[in-house]
Short mmCIF file of C-alpha atoms and ligand atoms in Angstrom, two decimals:
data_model
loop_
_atom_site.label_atom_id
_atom_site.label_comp_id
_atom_site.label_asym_id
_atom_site.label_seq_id
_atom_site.Cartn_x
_atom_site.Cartn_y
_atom_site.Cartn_z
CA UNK A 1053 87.22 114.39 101.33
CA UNK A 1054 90.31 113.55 102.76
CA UNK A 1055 91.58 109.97 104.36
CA UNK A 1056 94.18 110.97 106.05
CA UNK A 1057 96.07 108.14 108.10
CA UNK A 1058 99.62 108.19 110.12
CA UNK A 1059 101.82 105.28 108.83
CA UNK A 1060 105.48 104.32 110.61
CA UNK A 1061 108.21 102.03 108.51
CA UNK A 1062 109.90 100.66 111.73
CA UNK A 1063 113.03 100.11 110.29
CA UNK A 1064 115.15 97.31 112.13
CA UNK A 1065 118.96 97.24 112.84
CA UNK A 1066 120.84 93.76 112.49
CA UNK A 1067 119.49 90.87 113.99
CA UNK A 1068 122.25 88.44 115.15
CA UNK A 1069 121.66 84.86 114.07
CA UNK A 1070 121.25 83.60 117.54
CA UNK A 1071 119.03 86.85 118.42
CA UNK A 1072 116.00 84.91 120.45
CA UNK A 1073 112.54 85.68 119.23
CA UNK A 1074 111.34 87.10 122.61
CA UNK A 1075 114.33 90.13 122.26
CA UNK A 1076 113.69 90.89 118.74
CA UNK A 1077 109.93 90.99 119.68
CA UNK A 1078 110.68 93.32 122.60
CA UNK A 1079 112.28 95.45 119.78
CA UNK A 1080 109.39 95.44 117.55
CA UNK A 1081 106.97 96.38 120.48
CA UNK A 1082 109.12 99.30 121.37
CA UNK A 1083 108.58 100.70 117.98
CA UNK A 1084 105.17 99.99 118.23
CA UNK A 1085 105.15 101.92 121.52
CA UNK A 1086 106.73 104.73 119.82
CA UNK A 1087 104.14 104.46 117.15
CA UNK A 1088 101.09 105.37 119.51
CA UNK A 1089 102.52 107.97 120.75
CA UNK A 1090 102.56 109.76 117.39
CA UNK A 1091 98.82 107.75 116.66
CA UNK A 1092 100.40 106.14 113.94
CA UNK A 1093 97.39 103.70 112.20
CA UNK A 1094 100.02 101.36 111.19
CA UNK A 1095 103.31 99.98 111.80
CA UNK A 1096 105.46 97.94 108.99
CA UNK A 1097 108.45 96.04 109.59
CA UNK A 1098 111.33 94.55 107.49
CA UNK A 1099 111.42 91.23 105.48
CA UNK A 1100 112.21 88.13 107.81
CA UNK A 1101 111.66 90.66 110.84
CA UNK A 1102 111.90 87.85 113.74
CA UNK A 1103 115.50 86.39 112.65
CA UNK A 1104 118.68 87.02 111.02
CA UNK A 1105 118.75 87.28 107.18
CA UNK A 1106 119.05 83.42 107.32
CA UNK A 1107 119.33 82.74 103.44
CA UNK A 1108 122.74 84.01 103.67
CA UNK A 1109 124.40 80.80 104.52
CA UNK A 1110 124.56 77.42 103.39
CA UNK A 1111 122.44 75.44 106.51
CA UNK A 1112 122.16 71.62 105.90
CA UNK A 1113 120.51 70.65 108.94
CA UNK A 1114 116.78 70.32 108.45
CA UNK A 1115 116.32 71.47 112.95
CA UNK A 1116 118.30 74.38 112.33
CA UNK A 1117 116.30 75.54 108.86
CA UNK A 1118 113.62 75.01 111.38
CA UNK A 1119 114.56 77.16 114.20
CA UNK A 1120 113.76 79.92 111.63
CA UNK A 1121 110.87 79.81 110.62
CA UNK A 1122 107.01 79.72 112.24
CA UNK A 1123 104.99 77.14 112.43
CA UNK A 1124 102.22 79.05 113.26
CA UNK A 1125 100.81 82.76 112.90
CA UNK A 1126 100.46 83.82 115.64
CA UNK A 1127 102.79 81.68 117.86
CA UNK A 1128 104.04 81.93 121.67
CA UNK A 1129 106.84 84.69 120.24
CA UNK A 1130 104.69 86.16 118.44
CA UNK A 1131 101.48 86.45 120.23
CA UNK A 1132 102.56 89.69 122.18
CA UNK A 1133 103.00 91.97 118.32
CA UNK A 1134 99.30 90.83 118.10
CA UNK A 1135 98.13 91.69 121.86
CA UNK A 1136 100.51 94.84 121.43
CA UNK A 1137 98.27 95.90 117.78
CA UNK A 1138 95.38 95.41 120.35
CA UNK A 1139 96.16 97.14 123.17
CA UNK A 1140 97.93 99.96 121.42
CA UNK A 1141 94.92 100.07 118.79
CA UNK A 1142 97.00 100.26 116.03
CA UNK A 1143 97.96 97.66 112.56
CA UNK A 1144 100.99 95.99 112.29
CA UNK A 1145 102.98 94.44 109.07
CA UNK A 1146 106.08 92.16 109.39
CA UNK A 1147 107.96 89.43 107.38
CA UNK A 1148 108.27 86.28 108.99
CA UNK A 1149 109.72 82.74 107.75
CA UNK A 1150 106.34 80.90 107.36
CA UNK A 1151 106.04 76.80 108.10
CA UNK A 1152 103.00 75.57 106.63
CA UNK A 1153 101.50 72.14 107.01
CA UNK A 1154 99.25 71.55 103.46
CA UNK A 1155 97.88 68.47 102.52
CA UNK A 1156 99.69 66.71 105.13
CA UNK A 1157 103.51 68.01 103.66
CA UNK A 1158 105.51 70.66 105.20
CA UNK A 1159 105.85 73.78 102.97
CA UNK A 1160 108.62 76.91 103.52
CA UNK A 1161 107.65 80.45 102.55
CA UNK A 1162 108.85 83.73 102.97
CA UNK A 1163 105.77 85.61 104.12
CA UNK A 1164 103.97 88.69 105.75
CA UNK A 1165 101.18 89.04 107.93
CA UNK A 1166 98.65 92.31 108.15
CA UNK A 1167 97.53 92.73 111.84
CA UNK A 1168 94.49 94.70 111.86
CA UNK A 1169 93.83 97.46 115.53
CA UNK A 1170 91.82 94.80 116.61
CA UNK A 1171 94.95 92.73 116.71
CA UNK A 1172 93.02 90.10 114.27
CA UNK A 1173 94.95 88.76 111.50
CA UNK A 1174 93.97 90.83 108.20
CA UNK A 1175 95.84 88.47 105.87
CA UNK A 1176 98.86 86.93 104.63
CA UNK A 1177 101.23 87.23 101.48
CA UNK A 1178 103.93 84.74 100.14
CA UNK A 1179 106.70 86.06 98.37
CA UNK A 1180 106.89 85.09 95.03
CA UNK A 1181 110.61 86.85 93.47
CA UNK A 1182 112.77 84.43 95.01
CA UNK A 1183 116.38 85.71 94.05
CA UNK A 1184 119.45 84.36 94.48
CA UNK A 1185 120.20 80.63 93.99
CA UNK A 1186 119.41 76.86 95.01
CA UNK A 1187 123.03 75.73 95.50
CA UNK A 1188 125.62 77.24 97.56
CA UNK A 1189 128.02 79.33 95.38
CA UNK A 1190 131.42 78.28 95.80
CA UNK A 1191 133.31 81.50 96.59
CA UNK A 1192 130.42 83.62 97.41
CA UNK A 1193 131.25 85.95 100.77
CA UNK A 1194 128.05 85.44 101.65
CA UNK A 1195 125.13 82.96 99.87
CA UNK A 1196 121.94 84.51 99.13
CA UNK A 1197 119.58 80.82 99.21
CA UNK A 1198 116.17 82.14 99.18
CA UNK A 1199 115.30 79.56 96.19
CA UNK A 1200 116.94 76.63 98.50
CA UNK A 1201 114.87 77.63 101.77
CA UNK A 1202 111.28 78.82 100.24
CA UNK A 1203 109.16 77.81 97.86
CA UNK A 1204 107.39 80.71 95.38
CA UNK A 1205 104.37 82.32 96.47
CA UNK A 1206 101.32 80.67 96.12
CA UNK A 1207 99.41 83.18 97.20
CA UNK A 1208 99.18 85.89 94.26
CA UNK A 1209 99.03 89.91 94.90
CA UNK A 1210 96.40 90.24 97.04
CA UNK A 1211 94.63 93.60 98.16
CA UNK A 1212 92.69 94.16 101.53
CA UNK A 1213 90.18 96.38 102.10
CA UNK A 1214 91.45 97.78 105.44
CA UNK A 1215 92.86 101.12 107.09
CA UNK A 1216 90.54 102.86 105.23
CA UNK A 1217 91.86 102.19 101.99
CA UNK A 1218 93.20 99.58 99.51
CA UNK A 1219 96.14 97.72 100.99
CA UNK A 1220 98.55 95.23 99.67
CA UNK A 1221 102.01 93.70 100.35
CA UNK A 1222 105.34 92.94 98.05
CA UNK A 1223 107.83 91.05 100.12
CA UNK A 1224 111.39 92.92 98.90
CA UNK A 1225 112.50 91.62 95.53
CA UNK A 1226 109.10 91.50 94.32
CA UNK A 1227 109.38 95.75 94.50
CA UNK A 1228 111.84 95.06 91.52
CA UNK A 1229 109.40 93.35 89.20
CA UNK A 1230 106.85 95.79 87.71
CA UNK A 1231 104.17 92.99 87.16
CA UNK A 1232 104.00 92.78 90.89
CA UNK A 1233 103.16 96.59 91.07
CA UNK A 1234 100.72 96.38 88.19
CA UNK A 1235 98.28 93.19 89.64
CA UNK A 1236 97.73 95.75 93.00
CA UNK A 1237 97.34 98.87 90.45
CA UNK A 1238 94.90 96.80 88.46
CA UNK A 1239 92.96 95.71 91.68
CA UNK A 1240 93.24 99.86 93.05
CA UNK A 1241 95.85 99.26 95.19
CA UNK A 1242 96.47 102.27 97.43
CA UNK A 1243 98.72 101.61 100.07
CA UNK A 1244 101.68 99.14 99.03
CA UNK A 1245 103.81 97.90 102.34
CA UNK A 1246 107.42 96.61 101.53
CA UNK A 1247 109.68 94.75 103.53
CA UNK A 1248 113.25 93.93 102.76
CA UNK A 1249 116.71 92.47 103.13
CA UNK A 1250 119.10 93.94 100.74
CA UNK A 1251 122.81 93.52 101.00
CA UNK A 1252 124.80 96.41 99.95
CA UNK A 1253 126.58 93.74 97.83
CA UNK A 1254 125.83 91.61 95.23
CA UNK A 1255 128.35 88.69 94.30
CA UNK A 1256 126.57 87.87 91.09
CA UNK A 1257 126.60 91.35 89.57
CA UNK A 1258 129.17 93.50 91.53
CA UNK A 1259 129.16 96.33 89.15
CA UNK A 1260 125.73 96.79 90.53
CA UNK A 1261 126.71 97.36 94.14
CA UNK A 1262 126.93 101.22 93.77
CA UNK A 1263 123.63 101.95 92.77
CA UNK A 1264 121.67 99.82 95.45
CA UNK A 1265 120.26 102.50 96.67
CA UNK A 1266 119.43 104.22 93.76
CA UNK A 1267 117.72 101.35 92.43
CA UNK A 1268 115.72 100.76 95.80
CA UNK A 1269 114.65 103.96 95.73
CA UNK A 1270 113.70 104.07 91.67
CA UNK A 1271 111.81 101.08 91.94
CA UNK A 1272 110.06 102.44 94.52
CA UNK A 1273 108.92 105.95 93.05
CA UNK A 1274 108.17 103.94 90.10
CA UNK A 1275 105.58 101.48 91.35
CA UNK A 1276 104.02 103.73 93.17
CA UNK A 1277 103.39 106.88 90.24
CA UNK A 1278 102.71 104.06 87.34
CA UNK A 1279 100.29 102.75 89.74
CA UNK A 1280 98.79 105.92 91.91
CA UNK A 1281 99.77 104.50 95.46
CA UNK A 1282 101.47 104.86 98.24
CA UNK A 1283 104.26 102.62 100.12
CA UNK A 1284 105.80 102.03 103.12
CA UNK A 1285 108.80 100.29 102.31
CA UNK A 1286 111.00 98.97 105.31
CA UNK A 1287 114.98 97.11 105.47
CA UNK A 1288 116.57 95.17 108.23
CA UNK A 1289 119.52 97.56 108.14
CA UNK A 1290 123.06 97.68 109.33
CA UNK A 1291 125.63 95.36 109.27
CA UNK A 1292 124.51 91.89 109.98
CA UNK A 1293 126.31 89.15 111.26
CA UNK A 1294 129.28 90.69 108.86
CA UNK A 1295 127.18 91.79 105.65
CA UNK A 1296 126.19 95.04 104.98
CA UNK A 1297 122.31 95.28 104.50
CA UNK A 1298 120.51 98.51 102.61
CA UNK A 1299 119.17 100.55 105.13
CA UNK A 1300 116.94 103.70 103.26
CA UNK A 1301 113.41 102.85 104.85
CA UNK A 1302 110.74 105.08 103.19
CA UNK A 1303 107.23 106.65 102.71
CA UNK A 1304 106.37 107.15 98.74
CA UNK A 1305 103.73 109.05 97.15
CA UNK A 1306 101.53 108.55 94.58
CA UNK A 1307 103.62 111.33 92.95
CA UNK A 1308 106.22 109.43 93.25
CA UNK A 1309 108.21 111.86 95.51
CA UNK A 1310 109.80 110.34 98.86
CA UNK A 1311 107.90 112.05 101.91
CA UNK A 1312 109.73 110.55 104.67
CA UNK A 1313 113.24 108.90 104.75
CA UNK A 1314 115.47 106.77 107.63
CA UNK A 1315 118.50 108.51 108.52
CA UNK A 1316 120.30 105.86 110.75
CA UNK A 1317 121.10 102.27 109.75
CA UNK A 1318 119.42 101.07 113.40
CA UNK A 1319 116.16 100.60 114.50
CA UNK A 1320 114.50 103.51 113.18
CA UNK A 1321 110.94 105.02 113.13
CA UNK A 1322 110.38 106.98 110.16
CA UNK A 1323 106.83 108.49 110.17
CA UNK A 1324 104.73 109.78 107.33
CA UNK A 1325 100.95 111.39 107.76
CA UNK A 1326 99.77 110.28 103.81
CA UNK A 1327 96.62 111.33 102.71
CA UNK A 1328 95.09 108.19 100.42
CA UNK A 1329 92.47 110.12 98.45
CA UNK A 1330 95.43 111.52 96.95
CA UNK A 1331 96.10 108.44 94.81
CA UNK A 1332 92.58 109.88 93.15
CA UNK A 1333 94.81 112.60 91.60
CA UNK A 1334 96.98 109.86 89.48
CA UNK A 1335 94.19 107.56 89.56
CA UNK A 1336 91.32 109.48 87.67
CA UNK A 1337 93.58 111.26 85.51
CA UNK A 1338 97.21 110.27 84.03
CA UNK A 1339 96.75 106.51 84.98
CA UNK A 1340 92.83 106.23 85.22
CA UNK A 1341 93.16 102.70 83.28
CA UNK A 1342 89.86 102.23 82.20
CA UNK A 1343 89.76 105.74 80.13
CA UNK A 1344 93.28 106.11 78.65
CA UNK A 1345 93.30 101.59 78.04
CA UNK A 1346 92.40 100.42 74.49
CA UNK A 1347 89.65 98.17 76.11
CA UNK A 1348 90.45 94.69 74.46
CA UNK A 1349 94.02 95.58 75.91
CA UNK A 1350 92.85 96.16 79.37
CA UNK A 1351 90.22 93.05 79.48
CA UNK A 1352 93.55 90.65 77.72
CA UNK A 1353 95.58 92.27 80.81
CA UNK A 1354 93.17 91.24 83.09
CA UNK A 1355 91.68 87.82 81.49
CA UNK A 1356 95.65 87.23 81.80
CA UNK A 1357 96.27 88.33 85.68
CA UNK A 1358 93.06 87.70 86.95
CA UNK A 1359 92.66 91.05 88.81
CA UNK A 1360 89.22 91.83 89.10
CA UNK A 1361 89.69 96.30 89.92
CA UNK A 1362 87.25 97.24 92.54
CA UNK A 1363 86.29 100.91 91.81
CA UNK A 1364 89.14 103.43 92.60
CA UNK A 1365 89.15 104.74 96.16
CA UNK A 1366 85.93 103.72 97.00
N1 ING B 2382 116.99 90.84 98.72
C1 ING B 2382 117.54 91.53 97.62
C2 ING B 2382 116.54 92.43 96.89
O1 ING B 2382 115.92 92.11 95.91
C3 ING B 2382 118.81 91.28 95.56
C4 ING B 2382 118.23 90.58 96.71
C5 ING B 2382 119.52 92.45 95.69
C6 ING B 2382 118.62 90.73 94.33
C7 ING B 2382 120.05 93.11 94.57
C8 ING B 2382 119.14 91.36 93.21
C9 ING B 2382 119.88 92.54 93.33
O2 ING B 2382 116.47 93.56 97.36
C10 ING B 2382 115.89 90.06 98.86
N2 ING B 2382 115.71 89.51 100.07
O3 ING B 2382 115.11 89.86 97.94
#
């Protein structure tokens, strides 16, 4: 049997920092657009979709912090990506700066939201691999304050039952960490969706810079054959508001092999038919857990993580 599904990484170009919500909105809808026409099932956008990479500067004023972020899921902006996922039929994944009121305090995350066809919120994620530092960095081109502006992710690694599959979200530098892979594969993830914000340069480990895309695109062949799934990993891309920002959206297969690849640094639709019994392949053989896991090992990993594996596939 196959479940054979159209996915789209709707890869942005830069998003200026005084961009309006409403015109990066109409952006995202055109994509969407384009997605129905080739009856894409899903759509995923970057990391921090709605704005500018914010964390790269230093911003002291508590109303403009605020301007960034969303104080509710959907909101005015946002309301037409959920009427669009509606009308259009179709799921839709983006990153969004997330302003939650709990237990009467304001809270700041870096988040996601899964829209399901029925243009119903599926669920949310919180990222929780904040890089980068608290303080500004004297010297630093740019700042990269992702520890200063969010809090970690209280959420864990969710999966979702939804698209006809398993389904779960990393939020960019999470897609570095292989413990964040491995609490989806344990819970028979099938489908991971990625967005990101990656500058082409990093101040705190230059000799790094030239392999960005190599190790965006390792870590993401990785995760997926160690763990039998496929992703859809997307970047806000170009160069934005003066920094340079990984562009290299993606469809990876459970084999690890790269099915479908951007080729511009703008907004992009990069379009991948994945079949997702074909994580069975990797999942009842080379990595089926449960047969080739010394069993205390495998109970300890999941006593430890809490991932309960519903049964591959199913
Ligand atoms: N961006 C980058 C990422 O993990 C980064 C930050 C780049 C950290 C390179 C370390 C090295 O892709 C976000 N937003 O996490």
């Amino acid at each position: 049997m196959a479940r054979v599904i159209t996915v789209a990484a709707a890869q942005l170009g830069p998003v200026p920092r005084d961009a309006s919500r409403g015109t990066v909105v109409a952006r995202m809808v055109a994509l969407m657009e384009q997605a129905a026409q080739v009856r894409a099932a899903l759509v995923v956008f970057p990391e921090l979709a709605l704005t500018s990479f914010f964390p790269r500067w230093a911003i002291d004023d508590d109303s403009v912090l605020n301007g960034f972020f969303e104080s509710s899921m959907p909101s005015r902006e946002t309301q037409p990506l959920f009427a669009t996922a509606r009308r259009l039929q179709l799921g839709v994944c983006f990153g969004y700066a997330e302003l939650a009121r709990q237990a009467g305090s304001l809270r700041r995350f870096n988040s996601s939201a899964l829209v399901g066809p029925d243009g119903s919120l599926i669920g949310h994620y919180r990222k929780v691999h904040l890089p980068g530092d608290r303080e500004p960095q004297p010297g630093f081109e740019h700042q990269h304050l992702e520890k200063r502006y969010f809090e970690t992710g209280d959420l864990g690694f969710p999966v979702w039952r939804a698209f006809g599959g398993v389904v779960g979200m990393l939020i960019c530098n999470d897609r570095r960490w292989p413990e964040a892979w491995r609490v989806l594969g344990l819970q028979a993830v099938e489908l991971v969706l990625i967005g990101y914000n990656t500058p082409m340069r990093n101040p705190e480990a230059p000799e790094h810079d030239r392999l960005v895309a190599f190790q965006h695109s390792l870590v993401l062949q990785s995760g997926c054959y160690q763990n039998g799934t496929w992703a859809v990993a997307v970047g806000k891309a170009g160069i934005e508001e003066g920094q340079a920002m990984l562009p290299d959206s993606m469809v990876v297969a459970p084999s690890g092999e790269i099915v479908a690849r951007a080729t511009t640094s703008g907004d992009e639709l990069v379009v991948a038919e994945i079949d997702l019994d074909a994580t069975r392949s990797y999942k009842t053989t080379i990595f089926d857990f449960g047969a080739h896991r010394v069993p205390q090992a495998y109970r300890m990993i999941i006593e430890r993580t809490g991932a309960e594996p519903p049964e591959a596939g199913t």
